[in-house]
Amino acid sequence: QMIFSFYIFNRTGLCIFYEQWNRRRSPQGGNLDQEFKLMAGLLYSLKQFVTTLSPKRESDSLICFKTSKFKLHYFETQTGYRFALTTDLAAPDLKEELKQVYSAFFVDYVVKDPTYQQNQQIVNQAFRENLDRYIRKLPAFAVTPTGGL
Amino acid sequence: LCFVMATQVATLQKKQGERAFERIEKINAELFTMTYGATVTQFLRDNNDDCDAVNKLLDNMGYNIGIRLIDEFLAKSGATPCRNFQDTAEVIAKVGLKMFLGVTANVASSIDEPNVYSLLIEENPLNLFVELPEELRGKLWFSNVLAGVVRGALEMVMYRVESKFVKDVLRGDDVTEIRVTLQELLREKFEGDDE
């Protein structure tokens, strides 16, 4: 099991935070900004897609999607922050963990940091460190490709 | 049946508010009230007792608190998403105010005006030691920060509102009232949209 990368976007689609762990393939053309734009666009469209195609009238939400090689876990707050985490296919549902990142770290270290302004990159070190520690402790995290047993 | 459901929701919200209040860290009420009082006094001094200017400053300060406080609220209150604008009234009155100020408010609204409601605050901790001098009474909305907080918080969940004090016991009114008027349902705007 492996965790690859983590993104936070704000309501306008700006990537305000990025971190990677067991990611071995560098982003397309080595350009992260391009990747952020691509992902923001994808999430935005996918959300609209989900709402449009939902069989029920009540609001529906995107939880995760998977390809043949990876999974993307997704959590969106009512205030428009979008959290996305990519993992390999063996990882379990990690929506609750993303919620935890929001309520335990993001709110305390980013939102309540008086120097943090909306629409800016997150530079708070305590946030990065706490997130890193939390992600590394998840059962879905493994340092080596053969990690675990 | 409708009435029974409404009462159940009210009880649930009351419980949510109490639970959130228990969970959240507390600070000394006197320190809080006196810090706020000192801020208002300093604003008055800096603005030569220009109450309009001070009202605006307090509202702005509240707005900047509100846009942050809403995340703390959503993450830790356990409140469920509101389905419409009127829903936000009870949640602010019973859960939000309880969680952050330890008090609750009553809501006054009318079916004919779905875009307006009033928060009636009986006990306002900001007022605790305050008596307004004659020359400020009728001009200064002492607790205007609260109106700003409501405006900022609602804007973050896509309700652009006007939020203002219309009554204050400090002015001699029978109750403290914040009137909240919906101005626009904001829509998510994505950066790439215009390109």
Coordinates of C-alpha atoms in Angstrom, one line a residue:
Chain A
Q1 CA 0.0 0.0 0.0
M2 CA 1.2 3.4 -0.8
I3 CA 0.4 7.1 -0.7
F4 CA 1.6 9.2 -3.5
S5 CA 0.6 12.8 -3.3
F6 CA -1.6 15.3 -1.6
Y7 CA -3.2 18.5 -2.8
I8 CA -5.4 21.3 -1.4
F9 CA -7.3 23.6 -3.7
N10 CA -9.3 26.5 -2.8
R11 CA -12.7 27.5 -4.2
T12 CA -11.2 29.3 -7.3
G13 CA -9.2 26.2 -8.3
L14 CA -5.9 27.5 -7.0
C15 CA -3.6 24.8 -5.5
I16 CA -2.6 26.2 -2.1
F17 CA -0.7 23.2 -0.9
Y18 CA 1.1 20.2 -2.4
E19 CA 3.2 17.4 -0.8
Q20 CA 4.4 14.1 -2.2
W21 CA 5.7 10.9 -0.6
N22 CA 6.1 7.6 -2.5
R23 CA 5.8 9.3 -5.9
R24 CA 8.3 7.9 -8.3
R25 CA 7.2 9.3 -11.6
S26 CA 7.6 13.0 -11.9
P27 CA 4.7 15.0 -13.1
Q28 CA 4.1 15.6 -16.8
G29 CA 7.1 17.4 -18.2
G30 CA 8.3 18.1 -14.7
N31 CA 5.8 20.9 -14.5
L32 CA 3.8 20.8 -11.3
D33 CA 1.8 24.0 -12.1
Q34 CA 0.5 22.3 -15.2
E35 CA -0.5 19.3 -13.1
F36 CA -2.3 21.5 -10.5
K37 CA -4.3 23.2 -13.3
L38 CA -5.2 19.9 -14.8
M39 CA -6.3 18.4 -11.5
A40 CA -8.3 21.5 -10.4
G41 CA -10.1 21.4 -13.7
L42 CA -10.7 17.7 -13.4
L43 CA -12.1 17.9 -9.9
Y44 CA -14.3 20.9 -10.8
S45 CA -15.8 19.1 -13.8
L46 CA -16.1 15.8 -12.1
K47 CA -18.1 17.5 -9.3
Q48 CA -20.5 19.0 -11.8
F49 CA -20.7 15.7 -13.6
V50 CA -21.6 13.9 -10.3
T51 CA -24.3 16.5 -9.5
T52 CA -25.7 16.3 -13.0
L53 CA -25.8 12.5 -13.2
S54 CA -26.9 11.8 -9.6
P55 CA -29.9 9.5 -9.6
K56 CA -31.4 11.4 -6.7
R57 CA -32.3 15.0 -6.4
E58 CA -30.5 15.5 -3.1
S59 CA -26.9 16.8 -3.2
D60 CA -24.5 14.2 -4.2
S61 CA -20.7 14.3 -3.7
L62 CA -17.6 12.9 -5.2
I63 CA -15.8 10.5 -2.8
C64 CA -13.1 8.8 -4.8
F65 CA -12.3 7.5 -8.3
K66 CA -9.8 4.9 -9.5
T67 CA -7.9 4.1 -12.6
S68 CA -6.1 0.9 -13.4
K69 CA -3.0 2.3 -11.6
F70 CA -4.1 4.6 -8.8
K71 CA -7.0 5.9 -6.7
L72 CA -7.9 9.5 -5.9
H73 CA -9.6 10.2 -2.6
Y74 CA -11.5 13.4 -2.3
F75 CA -13.1 15.6 0.4
E76 CA -14.6 19.0 0.0
T77 CA -15.5 21.4 2.7
Q78 CA -18.6 23.6 2.7
T79 CA -16.2 26.5 2.6
G80 CA -14.9 25.3 -0.8
Y81 CA -11.6 23.8 0.1
R82 CA -10.9 20.6 -1.8
F83 CA -8.6 18.0 -0.4
A84 CA -7.2 15.3 -2.8
L85 CA -5.0 12.4 -2.0
T86 CA -3.7 9.9 -4.5
T87 CA -2.8 6.3 -3.5
D88 CA -2.3 3.0 -5.0
L89 CA -5.2 0.7 -5.5
A90 CA -4.7 -1.3 -2.3
A91 CA -5.5 1.7 0.0
P92 CA -8.9 1.6 1.7
D93 CA -11.3 4.5 1.6
L94 CA -9.5 7.5 3.1
K95 CA -12.3 10.1 3.1
E96 CA -12.4 10.1 6.9
E97 CA -8.6 10.7 7.0
L98 CA -9.0 13.7 4.7
K99 CA -11.7 15.0 7.0
Q100 CA -9.3 14.6 9.9
V101 CA -6.6 16.5 8.1
Y102 CA -9.1 19.4 7.7
S103 CA -10.5 19.5 11.2
A104 CA -7.3 18.7 13.1
F105 CA -4.6 20.4 11.1
F106 CA -5.9 22.6 8.4
V107 CA -8.3 24.6 10.7
D108 CA -5.8 25.0 13.5
Y109 CA -2.6 25.7 11.6
V110 CA -3.9 27.4 8.5
V111 CA -7.3 29.0 9.0
K112 CA -6.5 30.2 12.5
D113 CA -3.1 31.4 11.5
P114 CA -3.6 35.2 11.4
T115 CA -0.8 35.6 8.9
Y116 CA -2.5 33.3 6.4
Q117 CA -4.5 35.1 3.7
Q118 CA -7.0 33.5 1.5
N119 CA -5.8 32.7 -2.0
Q120 CA -2.2 32.3 -0.9
Q121 CA 0.1 29.3 -0.7
I122 CA 0.2 27.6 2.7
V123 CA 3.7 28.1 4.1
N124 CA 2.9 27.2 7.7
Q125 CA 5.6 24.7 8.8
A126 CA 3.6 23.3 11.7
F127 CA 0.9 22.3 9.2
R128 CA 3.4 20.6 6.9
E129 CA 5.1 18.7 9.7
N130 CA 1.8 17.6 11.4
L131 CA 0.4 16.5 8.1
D132 CA 3.6 14.5 7.2
R133 CA 3.6 12.8 10.6
Y134 CA -0.1 11.9 10.3
I135 CA 0.2 10.6 6.7
R136 CA 3.3 8.5 7.5
K137 CA 1.4 6.8 10.4
L138 CA -1.5 5.8 8.2
P139 CA -1.7 2.0 7.6
A140 CA -2.0 2.9 3.9
F141 CA 1.5 4.5 4.0
A142 CA 4.6 2.5 3.1
V143 CA 8.0 3.7 2.5
T144 CA 9.3 0.9 0.3
P145 CA 7.4 -0.6 -2.7
T146 CA 7.4 -3.9 -0.8
G147 CA 6.5 -2.3 2.5
G148 CA 4.6 -4.0 5.2
L149 CA 4.9 -7.8 5.2
Chain B
L1 CA -46.3 16.0 12.1
C2 CA -44.4 19.0 10.7
F3 CA -44.5 20.6 14.1
V4 CA -43.1 17.4 15.8
M5 CA -40.3 17.3 13.3
A6 CA -39.5 21.0 13.8
T7 CA -39.3 20.4 17.6
Q8 CA -37.0 17.5 17.1
V9 CA -34.7 19.5 14.9
A10 CA -34.7 22.2 17.6
T11 CA -33.8 19.8 20.3
L12 CA -31.1 18.3 18.2
Q13 CA -29.6 21.7 17.5
K14 CA -29.7 22.6 21.1
K15 CA -27.8 19.4 22.0
Q16 CA -25.3 20.0 19.2
G17 CA -24.7 23.5 20.5
E18 CA -24.2 22.3 24.1
R19 CA -21.9 19.5 23.0
A20 CA -19.8 21.8 20.8
F21 CA -19.6 24.3 23.7
E22 CA -18.4 21.6 26.1
R23 CA -15.7 20.4 23.6
I24 CA -14.3 23.8 22.7
E25 CA -11.5 25.4 24.7
K26 CA -12.7 28.2 27.0
I27 CA -11.1 31.5 27.9
N28 CA -11.8 33.7 30.9
A29 CA -15.0 35.7 30.2
E30 CA -13.8 38.9 31.9
L31 CA -10.6 38.9 29.9
F32 CA -12.6 38.4 26.7
T33 CA -15.1 41.1 27.5
M34 CA -12.5 43.6 28.6
T35 CA -10.3 42.9 25.6
Y36 CA -13.2 43.7 23.3
G37 CA -14.2 46.7 25.3
A38 CA -10.6 48.0 25.1
T39 CA -10.6 47.5 21.4
V40 CA -13.8 49.5 20.9
T41 CA -12.6 52.2 23.2
Q42 CA -9.3 52.4 21.3
F43 CA -11.2 52.6 17.9
L44 CA -13.2 55.5 19.3
R45 CA -10.2 57.3 20.5
D46 CA -8.4 56.8 17.1
N47 CA -11.4 58.1 15.3
N48 CA -12.3 61.0 17.5
D49 CA -15.5 59.4 18.6
D50 CA -16.8 59.1 15.0
C51 CA -19.3 56.3 15.6
D52 CA -20.0 55.5 11.9
A53 CA -16.3 54.9 11.3
V54 CA -16.0 52.7 14.4
N55 CA -19.2 50.7 13.5
K56 CA -17.6 50.0 10.1
L57 CA -14.2 49.0 11.7
L58 CA -16.0 46.6 14.1
D59 CA -18.0 45.1 11.3
N60 CA -14.9 44.6 9.2
M61 CA -13.0 43.1 12.1
G62 CA -16.0 40.7 12.6
Y63 CA -16.0 39.8 8.9
N64 CA -12.4 38.8 9.0
I65 CA -13.1 36.7 12.1
G66 CA -16.2 35.2 10.5
I67 CA -14.5 33.9 7.3
R68 CA -12.1 31.9 9.5
L69 CA -14.4 31.0 12.4
I70 CA -16.7 29.2 9.9
D71 CA -14.2 26.5 9.3
E72 CA -13.7 25.9 13.0
F73 CA -17.4 25.7 13.3
L74 CA -17.9 23.3 10.4
A75 CA -15.0 21.1 11.5
K76 CA -16.0 20.9 15.2
S77 CA -19.7 21.6 15.7
G78 CA -21.1 18.5 14.1
A79 CA -23.8 20.6 12.5
T80 CA -25.3 19.2 9.3
P81 CA -25.3 21.3 6.1
C82 CA -28.1 23.8 5.8
R83 CA -30.6 23.3 3.0
N84 CA -31.6 26.9 2.7
F85 CA -31.1 30.3 4.0
Q86 CA -33.7 30.1 6.8
D87 CA -31.9 27.0 8.1
T88 CA -28.8 29.1 8.8
A89 CA -30.7 31.2 11.3
E90 CA -31.4 28.4 13.8
V91 CA -27.9 27.0 13.3
I92 CA -26.3 30.3 14.1
A93 CA -28.7 31.0 17.0
K94 CA -28.5 27.6 18.7
V95 CA -25.2 26.1 17.7
G96 CA -22.8 28.8 16.5
L97 CA -23.5 31.4 19.3
K98 CA -23.5 28.7 21.9
M99 CA -20.2 27.2 20.7
F100 CA -18.3 30.5 20.6
L101 CA -20.1 32.8 23.1
G102 CA -21.9 30.3 25.4
V103 CA -25.3 31.9 24.8
T104 CA -28.1 31.2 22.4
A105 CA -30.4 33.5 20.5
N106 CA -34.0 33.3 19.4
V107 CA -34.9 33.6 15.8
A108 CA -37.7 35.8 14.4
S109 CA -38.7 35.3 10.8
S110 CA -41.8 35.5 8.7
I111 CA -43.0 33.1 6.0
D112 CA -43.7 36.1 3.7
E113 CA -40.0 37.1 3.8
P114 CA -37.9 34.1 3.3
N115 CA -34.8 36.2 2.7
V116 CA -34.8 37.9 6.1
Y117 CA -34.4 36.8 9.7
S118 CA -33.6 38.4 13.0
L119 CA -31.3 37.0 15.7
L120 CA -32.7 38.1 19.1
I121 CA -29.9 37.9 21.7
E122 CA -31.0 38.1 25.3
E123 CA -27.7 37.8 26.9
N124 CA -24.8 39.3 25.1
P125 CA -21.4 38.6 26.8
L126 CA -19.8 41.6 25.1
N127 CA -22.1 43.9 27.0
L128 CA -21.2 42.6 30.3
F129 CA -19.6 45.7 31.9
V130 CA -20.8 48.3 29.4
E131 CA -22.9 51.4 29.8
L132 CA -22.8 53.8 26.9
P133 CA -22.3 57.5 27.6
E134 CA -25.1 59.7 26.4
E135 CA -23.1 61.1 23.4
L136 CA -22.5 57.7 22.0
R137 CA -25.9 56.2 22.6
G138 CA -28.0 56.0 19.5
K139 CA -24.9 56.2 17.3
L140 CA -22.5 53.4 18.3
W141 CA -23.4 49.8 17.7
F142 CA -21.1 48.5 20.5
S143 CA -21.3 44.8 19.5
N144 CA -21.1 45.4 15.8
V145 CA -18.3 42.8 15.5
L146 CA -21.0 40.1 15.8
A147 CA -22.9 41.4 12.8
G148 CA -19.6 41.2 10.8
V149 CA -18.9 37.7 12.0
V150 CA -22.3 36.5 10.8
R151 CA -21.7 38.2 7.4
G152 CA -18.2 36.7 7.0
A153 CA -19.2 33.2 8.0
L154 CA -22.3 33.1 5.7
E155 CA -20.3 34.4 2.8
M156 CA -17.9 31.5 3.1
V157 CA -20.9 29.1 2.6
M158 CA -22.1 31.0 -0.4
Y159 CA -24.8 33.3 1.2
R160 CA -23.9 37.0 0.6
V161 CA -25.9 38.8 3.2
E162 CA -26.4 42.2 4.8
S163 CA -26.1 41.8 8.5
K164 CA -26.7 44.7 10.9
F165 CA -27.8 45.6 14.4
V166 CA -31.2 47.2 14.5
K167 CA -31.7 47.1 18.3
D168 CA -29.4 47.0 21.3
V169 CA -30.2 46.9 25.0
L170 CA -27.3 49.3 25.5
R171 CA -29.4 51.9 23.6
G172 CA -32.3 51.2 25.8
D173 CA -34.1 48.8 23.5
D174 CA -35.9 45.8 25.0
V175 CA -33.7 43.3 23.2
T176 CA -30.6 43.0 21.1
E177 CA -31.4 42.3 17.5
I178 CA -29.2 41.5 14.5
R179 CA -31.1 41.5 11.2
V180 CA -29.7 39.3 8.4
T181 CA -30.9 39.9 4.9
L182 CA -30.0 37.6 2.0
Q183 CA -28.6 39.5 -1.0
E184 CA -27.2 36.9 -3.3
L185 CA -26.7 33.2 -3.5
L186 CA -23.1 33.0 -4.5
R187 CA -22.1 30.6 -7.2
E188 CA -18.8 28.8 -7.3
K189 CA -16.5 30.5 -9.7
F190 CA -13.7 28.6 -11.2
E191 CA -10.5 30.4 -12.4
G192 CA -10.4 28.7 -15.7
D193 CA -14.0 29.6 -16.5
D194 CA -13.3 32.9 -18.3
E195 CA -10.4 31.5 -20.4

